[in-house]
Amino acid sequence: MVEMITPISSPDPAQAMQRIAEHKGCGTTGGDGKASCGSAAGQGDLPAEIWEKVKNHPCYSEEAHHHFARMHVAVAPACNIQCNYCNRKYDCANESRPGVVSEKLTPEQAAKKVIAVASVIPQMTVLGIAGPGDPLANPAKTFKTFELVAETAPDIKLCLSTNGLALPDYVDRISKYNIDHVTITINMVDPEIGAKIYPWIFWNHKRYTGIEAARILSEHQLRGLEMLTARGILCKINSVMIPGVNDKHLVEVNRAVKARGAFLHNIMPLISAPEHGTVFGLAGQRGPSAQELKALQDECQGEMNMMRHCRQCRADAVGLIGEDRSAEFTTDKIMDMEVNYDLTARRAYQAAVELEREAKLTAHEEELSALAGEESDLTMLVAVATKGSGLINEHFGHAKEFQIYEISVRGAKFVGHRRVDMYCQGGYGEEDTLETVIRAINDCHAVFVAKIGGCPKADLAAAGIEPVEEFAYEFIEKSAISWFRAYLAKIASGEIAHRPRGDAEIRQGGLIIAA
Ligand code: CLF
Ligand code: SF4
């Protein structure tokens, strides 16, 4: 059964944030799937007012990311610092995959785009400004955009991502505009390490370099975080894991941000290649392997909530996390679009989603109760082809990513995703692509799909990955547990023997990384 912590209701936002800081997340529940942990924290795990803030934010709640979409508007081109993993020809790499360029918008164009997207995608609940430079290095455009959107679409949550240098100066404005979610990228709390990541900052009309630059940046980031949490604003910390530079140090960063009331920590892999033209890319600095990333996330999970479903999306991203609908909403298209922003319809849609989520949770709990008394220490991974809504609703050949769930007698929980190339190309399966898909999910015992053709089915089975179609269009967690129960029964009857799976090769931003 999913273990629930009784919801509490605190009228004081700072008190609620203190509860978050004190809540040990998986430290107390073991990260074992018994309680919703990490960014999977659910309704029962959180103070009621915090749950209200995160329940339909796809980045702050893992569970919400199956149902709700976010969008970014690229209104902030300038930046006030230089990161060694960033090439300023492209978008801010603190929240974007390197090498991505967004179409820059004026605040008026951005506001029109938000309304246009909200009219077409009722599950779009969050507007984020994350670049392409730093939003607070472009305060006039950033806050004008938020102001226009708040006037015309009051139900949309406002979200901001910053490097934190200018943050202390803007905390009052952030609070005034009801921007309830702020991400700060914090890669270090030690200026000596910071000097290896940031060659310079521009502050108070002056350029600073080296350790002094990193010290100023770090002080502003931590002070800004403290000021935000004191006002009850939910803060997520992004950290880029750079092996040999800050990888060991991020545990200390995790402690420092937790102590200051951060809600969530998102440790992301450095994506580094010479063609990105960054200092790190040109110097041959590698990113972490998937195993190194997961080990660090697991280590920090005992300290606070960890986000594992980030896709390092672009500064003009639109849609569910993991899908990209930005091409449907280019400036040309939105200026021609007929906009019908129907708040009642949006609320009705979102209420229906809530019912679906409850049904999903109930189904998972019922399936889990059937496992009660089962004793097994097996922990297995399965891959799932999904288009969202927490359902197995994507064809194998159409999947551009597989979501990975860990299953055991304690339940099924989302632990990551694997990007792949689509197997089905113009009606035909690509054999080379199939090989890369198999390599990407090679640590999984099964792949759950809505449908799959005969050829890939046979190849997957030959590779030891069971293609599972029998749960098409059913809830993911419930199906995974049901399959797991049958698997345990087959082992008990001697029909099969459990075989551990091999390593996977994991694709991050176009790079293949051995797991
Ligand atoms: Fe955008 Fe960031 Fe807000 Fe989300 S993204 S500003 S918190 S609405 Fe989300 Fe995208 Fe990861 Fe960012 S998946 S890159 S964490
Ligand atoms: Fe690039 Fe973002 Fe760093 Fe600025 S804060 S240098 S835009 S990665």
Coordinates of C-alpha atoms and ligand atoms in Angstrom, one line a residue:
M1 CA 0.0 0.0 0.0
V2 CA 1.1 3.6 -0.6
E3 CA 2.0 5.0 2.8
M4 CA 0.4 8.4 3.3
I5 CA 1.4 11.2 5.7
T6 CA -1.5 13.1 7.0
P7 CA -1.9 16.4 5.1
I8 CA -1.4 19.5 7.3
S9 CA -2.7 22.9 6.7
S10 CA -0.5 25.9 7.8
P11 CA -1.7 29.4 7.2
D12 CA 1.9 30.7 7.2
P13 CA 3.8 30.2 4.0
A14 CA 7.2 30.4 5.7
Q15 CA 6.0 27.8 8.2
A16 CA 4.9 25.5 5.4
M17 CA 8.3 26.0 3.7
Q18 CA 10.0 25.0 7.0
R19 CA 7.9 21.8 7.0
I20 CA 9.3 21.2 3.5
A21 CA 12.8 21.8 4.7
E22 CA 12.3 19.5 7.7
H23 CA 10.5 16.8 5.7
K24 CA 13.2 14.1 5.1
G25 CA 11.6 12.9 1.8
C26 CA 13.0 9.6 1.0
G27 CA 15.3 9.8 3.9
T28 CA 12.4 8.7 6.1
T29 CA 10.6 6.6 3.7
G30 CA 13.6 5.0 2.3
G31 CA 13.1 5.9 -1.3
D32 CA 11.7 2.5 -1.6
G33 CA 8.5 3.3 -3.3
K34 CA 6.5 2.9 0.0
A35 CA 5.7 6.5 0.1
S36 CA 5.7 8.9 -2.8
C37 CA 9.1 10.4 -2.6
G38 CA 11.3 12.9 -4.3
S39 CA 9.4 15.0 -6.8
A40 CA 6.9 12.2 -6.8
A41 CA 5.7 13.7 -3.5
G42 CA 1.9 13.5 -3.6
Q43 CA -1.2 14.9 -1.9
G44 CA -0.7 13.1 1.3
D45 CA 2.9 13.9 1.7
L46 CA 2.8 17.6 1.5
P47 CA 1.2 20.5 3.4
A48 CA -2.1 21.3 1.7
E49 CA -1.1 24.7 0.4
I50 CA 2.1 23.3 -1.1
W51 CA 0.2 20.5 -2.8
E52 CA -2.1 23.2 -4.3
K53 CA 1.0 24.8 -5.8
V54 CA 2.6 21.7 -7.2
K55 CA -0.3 19.4 -8.1
N56 CA -0.6 20.7 -11.7
H57 CA 3.0 21.9 -12.2
P58 CA 4.7 19.3 -14.4
C59 CA 8.2 20.1 -13.2
Y60 CA 7.5 20.3 -9.5
S61 CA 5.5 17.1 -9.4
E62 CA 6.6 13.9 -11.2
E63 CA 3.1 12.7 -11.1
A64 CA 1.7 15.9 -12.7
H65 CA 4.1 15.6 -15.6
H66 CA 2.0 12.8 -17.1
H67 CA -1.0 15.1 -17.3
F68 CA -0.1 18.7 -17.4
A69 CA 2.0 20.8 -19.8
R70 CA 4.2 23.8 -19.5
M71 CA 5.3 26.4 -22.0
H72 CA 8.2 28.7 -22.2
V73 CA 8.4 32.1 -24.0
A74 CA 11.8 33.2 -25.2
V75 CA 11.7 36.9 -24.2
A76 CA 15.0 37.2 -22.3
P77 CA 18.0 37.3 -24.6
A78 CA 20.8 38.9 -22.5
C79 CA 22.8 37.2 -19.8
N80 CA 24.9 38.6 -17.0
I81 CA 27.3 35.7 -16.4
Q82 CA 29.3 33.2 -18.5
C83 CA 29.1 29.5 -17.8
N84 CA 31.7 27.2 -19.3
Y85 CA 29.0 24.9 -20.6
C86 CA 27.2 27.6 -22.5
N87 CA 27.8 28.9 -26.0
R88 CA 25.9 32.2 -26.2
K89 CA 24.9 31.6 -29.8
Y90 CA 22.3 29.2 -28.3
D91 CA 19.8 29.2 -25.5
C92 CA 20.7 29.2 -21.8
A93 CA 22.1 25.8 -21.1
N94 CA 21.0 25.9 -17.5
E95 CA 17.5 24.7 -18.6
S96 CA 18.0 23.8 -22.2
R97 CA 19.8 21.2 -24.2
P98 CA 22.9 22.8 -25.7
G99 CA 22.7 23.7 -29.4
V100 CA 19.1 24.8 -29.3
V101 CA 18.1 28.2 -30.7
S102 CA 14.7 29.7 -29.9
E103 CA 12.7 32.4 -31.7
K104 CA 12.8 35.5 -29.6
L105 CA 9.6 37.3 -28.8
T106 CA 8.5 40.7 -27.5
P107 CA 6.3 40.6 -24.3
E108 CA 3.2 41.3 -26.4
Q109 CA 4.0 38.5 -28.8
A110 CA 4.7 36.2 -25.9
A111 CA 1.4 37.0 -24.1
K112 CA -0.5 36.3 -27.4
K113 CA 1.4 33.1 -27.7
V114 CA 0.4 32.0 -24.2
I115 CA -3.3 32.6 -24.8
A116 CA -3.1 30.9 -28.1
V117 CA -1.5 27.8 -26.6
A118 CA -3.9 27.8 -23.6
S119 CA -6.8 27.8 -26.1
V120 CA -5.5 24.7 -27.9
I121 CA -3.9 22.8 -25.0
P122 CA -6.2 23.0 -21.9
Q123 CA -3.7 21.0 -19.9
M124 CA -1.1 23.8 -20.3
T125 CA -1.0 25.1 -16.7
V126 CA 2.4 26.7 -16.4
L127 CA 4.2 29.6 -18.1
G128 CA 8.0 29.5 -17.6
I129 CA 10.5 32.1 -18.6
A130 CA 13.9 30.4 -18.8
G131 CA 15.9 32.3 -21.4
P132 CA 17.3 32.2 -23.9
G133 CA 19.6 34.3 -21.6
D134 CA 18.8 35.0 -18.0
P135 CA 15.3 36.3 -17.2
L136 CA 16.5 38.7 -14.5
A137 CA 19.2 40.1 -16.8
N138 CA 16.1 41.2 -18.9
P139 CA 13.8 42.4 -16.1
A140 CA 11.6 44.8 -18.1
K141 CA 10.7 42.1 -20.7
T142 CA 10.4 39.3 -18.2
F143 CA 8.0 41.1 -15.8
K144 CA 6.0 42.8 -18.6
T145 CA 5.3 39.4 -20.0
F146 CA 4.2 38.0 -16.6
E147 CA 2.1 41.1 -16.1
L148 CA 0.3 40.7 -19.4
V149 CA -0.3 37.0 -18.9
A150 CA -1.6 37.4 -15.4
E151 CA -4.2 39.9 -16.7
T152 CA -5.5 37.7 -19.4
A153 CA -5.0 34.2 -18.1
P154 CA -5.2 34.3 -14.3
D155 CA -5.3 30.5 -14.0
I156 CA -1.8 30.0 -15.4
K157 CA 1.0 29.5 -12.9
L158 CA 4.0 31.7 -13.4
C159 CA 7.5 30.2 -13.2
L160 CA 11.0 31.6 -13.6
S161 CA 14.4 30.1 -14.0
T162 CA 17.5 32.2 -13.2
N163 CA 21.2 31.9 -12.6
G164 CA 20.6 33.9 -9.4
L165 CA 23.1 36.7 -9.8
A166 CA 20.4 39.5 -9.9
L167 CA 17.9 37.5 -7.8
P168 CA 18.1 39.4 -4.4
D169 CA 17.2 42.7 -6.2
Y170 CA 14.0 41.2 -7.7
V171 CA 12.6 39.0 -5.0
D172 CA 9.9 41.7 -4.1
R173 CA 8.9 42.0 -7.7
I174 CA 8.7 38.2 -8.1
S175 CA 6.5 38.1 -5.0
K176 CA 4.3 41.0 -6.2
Y177 CA 3.7 39.3 -9.6
N178 CA 2.6 36.1 -7.9
I179 CA 5.5 34.1 -9.5
D180 CA 5.2 31.1 -7.3
H181 CA 7.9 28.9 -8.6
V182 CA 11.5 29.9 -9.1
T183 CA 14.4 27.8 -10.3
I184 CA 17.9 28.8 -9.4
T185 CA 20.9 27.1 -11.0
I186 CA 23.4 26.5 -8.3
N187 CA 26.4 24.5 -9.3
M188 CA 28.6 25.2 -6.3
V189 CA 28.8 26.8 -2.9
D190 CA 32.6 26.9 -2.9
P191 CA 34.1 29.8 -5.0
E192 CA 37.2 27.8 -5.8
I193 CA 35.0 25.2 -7.6
G194 CA 32.9 28.1 -9.0
A195 CA 36.0 29.6 -10.7
K196 CA 36.3 26.4 -12.8
I197 CA 32.7 26.8 -14.0
Y198 CA 32.3 30.6 -14.4
P199 CA 35.0 32.6 -16.1
W200 CA 33.2 35.9 -15.4
I201 CA 30.1 37.7 -14.1
F202 CA 28.9 41.2 -14.8
W203 CA 27.6 42.9 -11.7
N204 CA 27.1 46.6 -10.7
H205 CA 28.5 47.8 -14.1
K206 CA 31.6 45.9 -13.5
R207 CA 33.1 42.6 -14.8
Y208 CA 34.5 40.2 -12.1
T209 CA 36.5 37.1 -12.8
G210 CA 37.9 34.1 -11.0
I211 CA 37.2 33.3 -7.4
E212 CA 35.8 36.7 -6.7
A213 CA 33.2 36.4 -9.4
A214 CA 32.2 32.9 -8.1
R215 CA 32.0 34.2 -4.5
I216 CA 29.6 37.1 -5.5
L217 CA 27.5 34.7 -7.6
S218 CA 27.2 32.2 -4.8
E219 CA 26.3 34.8 -2.1
H220 CA 23.6 36.2 -4.4
Q221 CA 22.2 32.7 -5.2
L222 CA 22.0 31.6 -1.6
R223 CA 20.7 35.0 -0.3
G224 CA 18.1 35.0 -3.1
L225 CA 17.0 31.5 -2.2
E226 CA 16.6 32.4 1.5
M227 CA 14.6 35.5 0.6
L228 CA 12.3 33.5 -1.7
T229 CA 11.6 30.7 0.7
A230 CA 10.9 33.3 3.5
R231 CA 8.1 34.6 1.3
G232 CA 6.7 31.1 0.7
I233 CA 7.8 30.9 -2.9
L234 CA 8.6 27.4 -4.0
C235 CA 12.2 27.0 -5.1
K236 CA 13.8 24.3 -7.3
I237 CA 17.5 24.1 -7.6
N238 CA 19.1 23.0 -10.8
S239 CA 22.7 21.8 -10.7
V240 CA 24.7 20.7 -13.7
M241 CA 26.8 17.6 -12.8
I242 CA 30.3 18.1 -14.2
P243 CA 32.5 15.1 -13.5
G244 CA 35.8 16.0 -11.9
V245 CA 34.7 19.6 -11.3
N246 CA 31.6 19.6 -9.0
D247 CA 30.3 16.1 -9.0
K248 CA 31.5 15.2 -5.4
H249 CA 30.7 18.8 -4.3
L250 CA 27.0 18.6 -5.3
V251 CA 26.2 16.7 -2.1
E252 CA 27.4 19.8 -0.2
V253 CA 25.3 22.0 -2.5
N254 CA 22.3 19.8 -1.8
R255 CA 22.7 20.2 2.0
A256 CA 23.2 24.0 1.6
V257 CA 20.0 24.5 -0.5
K258 CA 18.0 22.1 1.6
A259 CA 19.0 24.1 4.8
R260 CA 17.6 27.2 3.1
G261 CA 14.2 25.7 2.3
A262 CA 14.6 24.6 -1.3
F263 CA 11.7 22.4 -2.3
L264 CA 13.3 20.3 -5.0
H265 CA 16.8 19.5 -6.4
N266 CA 17.2 18.7 -10.1
I267 CA 20.7 17.4 -10.8
M268 CA 21.1 17.4 -14.5
P269 CA 23.9 15.9 -16.6
L270 CA 26.4 18.1 -18.4
I271 CA 25.8 17.6 -22.1
S272 CA 29.1 18.4 -23.7
A273 CA 30.4 17.9 -27.2
P274 CA 33.0 19.9 -29.3
E275 CA 30.3 20.9 -31.8
H276 CA 28.5 22.9 -29.2
G277 CA 31.5 25.2 -29.1
T278 CA 31.5 25.6 -25.3
V279 CA 34.7 25.9 -23.2
F280 CA 33.9 22.5 -21.7
G281 CA 33.0 20.9 -25.0
L282 CA 36.1 22.1 -26.8
A283 CA 38.3 21.0 -23.8
G284 CA 36.9 17.5 -24.0
Q285 CA 35.1 17.7 -20.6
R286 CA 32.8 14.7 -20.5
G287 CA 29.3 14.5 -19.0
P288 CA 28.4 11.9 -16.4
S289 CA 27.3 8.4 -17.3
A290 CA 23.7 7.5 -16.5
Q291 CA 25.0 5.4 -13.6
E292 CA 27.1 8.2 -12.2
L293 CA 24.1 10.6 -12.4
K294 CA 21.7 8.1 -10.8
A295 CA 24.2 7.3 -8.0
L296 CA 24.5 11.1 -7.1
Q297 CA 20.7 11.6 -7.3
D298 CA 20.3 8.5 -5.0
E299 CA 22.9 9.9 -2.6
C300 CA 21.1 13.3 -2.4
Q301 CA 17.6 11.7 -2.3
G302 CA 18.2 11.0 1.4
E303 CA 18.6 14.7 2.0
M304 CA 15.7 16.1 0.0
N305 CA 13.2 15.8 -2.9
M306 CA 15.0 15.0 -6.1
M307 CA 13.6 15.7 -9.6
R308 CA 14.4 12.9 -12.1
H309 CA 12.0 13.7 -15.0
C310 CA 13.6 16.8 -16.3
R311 CA 14.2 16.7 -20.1
Q312 CA 16.4 19.9 -20.3
C313 CA 13.8 21.5 -22.5
R314 CA 14.2 24.5 -24.8
A315 CA 13.5 28.2 -24.0
D316 CA 10.5 28.1 -26.2
A317 CA 9.2 24.6 -25.3
V318 CA 5.5 23.9 -25.5
G319 CA 3.6 20.8 -24.4
L320 CA 4.0 17.9 -22.0
I321 CA 7.5 17.5 -20.7
G322 CA 9.1 15.1 -23.2
E323 CA 7.0 16.2 -26.2
D324 CA 7.8 19.3 -28.3
R325 CA 4.9 21.1 -29.9
S326 CA 6.8 24.4 -30.3
A327 CA 6.6 24.1 -34.2
E328 CA 2.8 24.4 -34.0
F329 CA 3.1 27.8 -32.3
T330 CA 5.7 29.8 -34.3
T331 CA 5.1 33.6 -34.4
D332 CA 3.6 33.5 -37.9
K333 CA 1.1 30.9 -36.9
I334 CA 0.0 32.4 -33.6
M335 CA -0.5 35.8 -35.1
D336 CA -3.0 34.2 -37.6
M337 CA -4.6 32.0 -35.0
E338 CA -8.2 32.6 -33.8
V339 CA -7.9 32.5 -30.0
N340 CA -10.7 31.3 -27.7
Y341 CA -9.5 31.4 -24.2
D342 CA -12.3 29.5 -22.3
L343 CA -11.5 29.4 -18.6
T344 CA -14.6 27.3 -17.8
A345 CA -13.6 24.7 -20.3
R346 CA -10.0 24.7 -19.0
R347 CA -11.2 24.2 -15.4
A348 CA -13.5 21.4 -16.5
Y349 CA -10.7 19.7 -18.3
Q350 CA -8.5 19.9 -15.3
A351 CA -11.2 18.6 -13.0
A352 CA -11.5 15.6 -15.3
V353 CA -7.7 15.1 -15.0
E354 CA -8.0 15.0 -11.2
L355 CA -10.6 12.2 -11.4
E356 CA -8.3 10.3 -13.8
R357 CA -5.4 10.7 -11.3
E358 CA -7.5 9.4 -8.5
A359 CA -8.5 6.5 -10.5
K360 CA -4.9 5.8 -11.4
L361 CA -3.8 5.9 -7.7
T362 CA -6.7 3.7 -6.6
A363 CA -5.9 1.1 -9.3
H364 CA -2.2 1.1 -8.3
E365 CA -3.1 0.6 -4.6
E366 CA -5.6 -2.2 -5.4
E367 CA -3.0 -4.0 -7.5
L368 CA -0.4 -3.6 -4.7
S369 CA -2.8 -5.0 -2.1
A370 CA -2.9 -8.2 -4.2
L371 CA 0.9 -8.4 -3.7
A372 CA 0.5 -8.1 0.1
G373 CA 2.4 -10.9 1.9
E374 CA 4.5 -11.6 -1.2
E375 CA 8.1 -11.8 -0.1
S376 CA 10.7 -11.0 -2.8
D377 CA 13.7 -8.8 -2.9
L378 CA 13.6 -8.5 -6.7
T379 CA 13.8 -5.0 -8.1
M380 CA 13.3 -4.8 -11.8
L381 CA 13.1 -2.1 -14.5
V382 CA 10.5 -2.0 -17.2
A383 CA 10.2 0.5 -20.1
V384 CA 6.9 2.1 -21.1
A385 CA 5.7 3.7 -24.3
T386 CA 3.4 6.5 -23.3
K387 CA 1.9 9.7 -24.8
G388 CA 0.9 10.9 -21.3
S389 CA -2.1 10.6 -18.9
G390 CA -0.2 7.9 -17.0
L391 CA -1.4 5.3 -19.6
I392 CA 0.3 2.8 -21.8
N393 CA -0.9 4.5 -25.0
E394 CA 1.9 4.7 -27.5
H395 CA 2.9 2.3 -30.2
F396 CA 6.4 0.9 -30.0
G397 CA 7.3 2.2 -33.4
H398 CA 6.1 5.7 -32.6
A399 CA 7.9 6.2 -29.3
K400 CA 10.6 8.9 -29.2
E401 CA 11.3 8.0 -25.5
F402 CA 10.5 5.3 -23.1
Q403 CA 9.7 6.0 -19.5
I404 CA 11.5 3.7 -17.0
Y405 CA 9.7 2.3 -13.9
E406 CA 11.3 0.4 -11.1
I407 CA 9.1 -2.4 -9.7
S408 CA 9.3 -4.4 -6.6
V409 CA 6.9 -5.7 -3.9
R410 CA 6.7 -2.1 -2.7
G411 CA 5.2 -0.8 -5.9
A412 CA 6.1 0.8 -9.2
K413 CA 7.8 4.2 -9.4
F414 CA 9.1 6.3 -12.2
V415 CA 12.9 6.5 -12.2
G416 CA 13.8 8.1 -15.5
H417 CA 13.4 8.2 -19.2
R418 CA 15.4 7.1 -22.3
R419 CA 15.4 9.0 -25.5
V420 CA 15.3 6.9 -28.7
D421 CA 14.9 7.4 -32.4
M422 CA 11.5 6.4 -33.7
Y423 CA 11.6 2.8 -35.0
C424 CA 8.8 3.3 -37.5
Q425 CA 9.8 5.5 -40.4
G426 CA 7.2 6.1 -43.1
G427 CA 5.5 2.7 -42.5
Y428 CA 8.7 0.7 -42.3
G429 CA 10.7 -0.4 -39.4
E430 CA 14.4 0.6 -39.3
E431 CA 16.6 -2.3 -38.2
D432 CA 19.5 0.0 -37.2
T433 CA 17.1 2.1 -35.1
L434 CA 15.8 -1.1 -33.4
E435 CA 19.3 -2.0 -32.3
T436 CA 19.7 1.4 -30.7
V437 CA 16.3 1.1 -29.0
I438 CA 17.3 -2.3 -27.6
R439 CA 20.6 -0.9 -26.3
A440 CA 18.7 2.1 -24.7
I441 CA 16.4 -0.2 -22.7
N442 CA 18.7 -3.2 -22.3
D443 CA 18.5 -3.0 -18.5
C444 CA 14.7 -3.5 -18.6
H445 CA 13.0 -6.9 -18.4
A446 CA 9.9 -5.8 -20.4
V447 CA 8.6 -3.1 -22.6
F448 CA 5.0 -2.1 -22.3
V449 CA 3.4 -0.8 -25.5
A450 CA -0.1 -0.1 -26.9
K451 CA 0.9 -2.1 -30.0
I452 CA 4.0 -3.6 -31.7
G453 CA 4.7 -5.3 -35.0
G454 CA 5.9 -8.9 -35.4
C455 CA 9.6 -8.0 -36.3
P456 CA 10.5 -5.8 -33.4
K457 CA 8.6 -8.2 -31.1
A458 CA 10.8 -11.1 -32.1
D459 CA 14.0 -9.1 -31.9
L460 CA 13.1 -7.7 -28.5
A461 CA 12.3 -11.2 -27.2
A462 CA 15.6 -12.5 -28.6
A463 CA 17.3 -9.7 -26.7
G464 CA 15.6 -10.9 -23.5
I465 CA 13.2 -7.9 -23.3
E466 CA 9.6 -9.1 -23.1
P467 CA 7.2 -7.0 -25.3
V468 CA 4.0 -6.6 -23.4
E469 CA 0.8 -5.5 -25.2
E470 CA -1.8 -7.0 -22.9
F471 CA -2.1 -3.8 -20.9
A472 CA -2.7 -1.4 -23.8
Y473 CA -4.4 1.8 -22.8
E474 CA -4.3 0.8 -19.1
F475 CA -2.6 2.7 -16.2
I476 CA 1.1 2.3 -16.1
E477 CA 1.8 1.5 -12.4
K478 CA -1.1 -0.9 -12.0
S479 CA -0.1 -2.8 -15.2
A480 CA 3.5 -3.0 -14.1
I481 CA 2.6 -4.4 -10.8
S482 CA 0.1 -6.9 -12.4
W483 CA 2.9 -8.0 -14.8
F484 CA 5.3 -8.3 -11.8
R485 CA 2.9 -10.5 -9.9
A486 CA 2.6 -12.8 -12.8
Y487 CA 6.4 -12.8 -13.2
L488 CA 6.9 -13.8 -9.5
A489 CA 4.3 -16.5 -9.9
K490 CA 6.2 -18.0 -12.9
I491 CA 9.4 -18.0 -10.9
A492 CA 7.7 -19.7 -8.0
S493 CA 6.2 -22.4 -10.3
G494 CA 9.6 -23.0 -11.9
E495 CA 8.3 -21.9 -15.3
I496 CA 11.1 -19.3 -15.7
A497 CA 14.2 -18.4 -13.8
H498 CA 15.0 -14.8 -13.0
R499 CA 17.8 -13.4 -15.1
P500 CA 19.5 -10.0 -14.3
R501 CA 19.6 -7.7 -17.2
G502 CA 22.6 -6.1 -18.8
D503 CA 23.6 -2.4 -19.0
A504 CA 21.8 0.1 -21.1
E505 CA 23.2 2.8 -23.3
I506 CA 21.4 6.0 -22.6
R507 CA 20.9 8.9 -25.0
Q508 CA 21.1 12.4 -23.7
G509 CA 20.7 15.3 -26.0
G510 CA 21.8 13.2 -29.0
L511 CA 24.8 11.6 -27.3
I512 CA 24.9 8.0 -26.5
I513 CA 26.3 7.3 -23.0
A514 CA 27.0 3.9 -21.6
A515 CA 25.0 3.2 -18.5
Ligands
CLF1 FE1 10.0 25.9 -17.3 FE2 11.8 25.3 -15.5 FE3 9.5 26.4 -14.8 FE4 9.6 23.9 -15.6 S1 11.2 23.7 -17.2 S2 11.0 27.3 -16.0 S3 10.6 24.7 -13.8 S4 8.2 25.4 -16.3 FE5 11.2 21.5 -16.2 FE6 12.2 21.8 -18.5 FE7 13.6 20.5 -16.7 FE8 13.2 23.1 -16.5 S5 11.7 19.9 -17.6 S6 14.3 22.0 -18.1 S7 12.9 21.6 -14.9
SF4_2 FE1 24.5 30.6 -20.7 FE2 22.4 30.5 -19.0 FE3 25.0 30.4 -18.1 FE4 23.9 32.7 -19.1 S1 23.2 31.6 -17.2 S2 25.9 31.8 -19.6 S3 22.7 31.9 -20.8 S4 24.0 28.9 -19.4

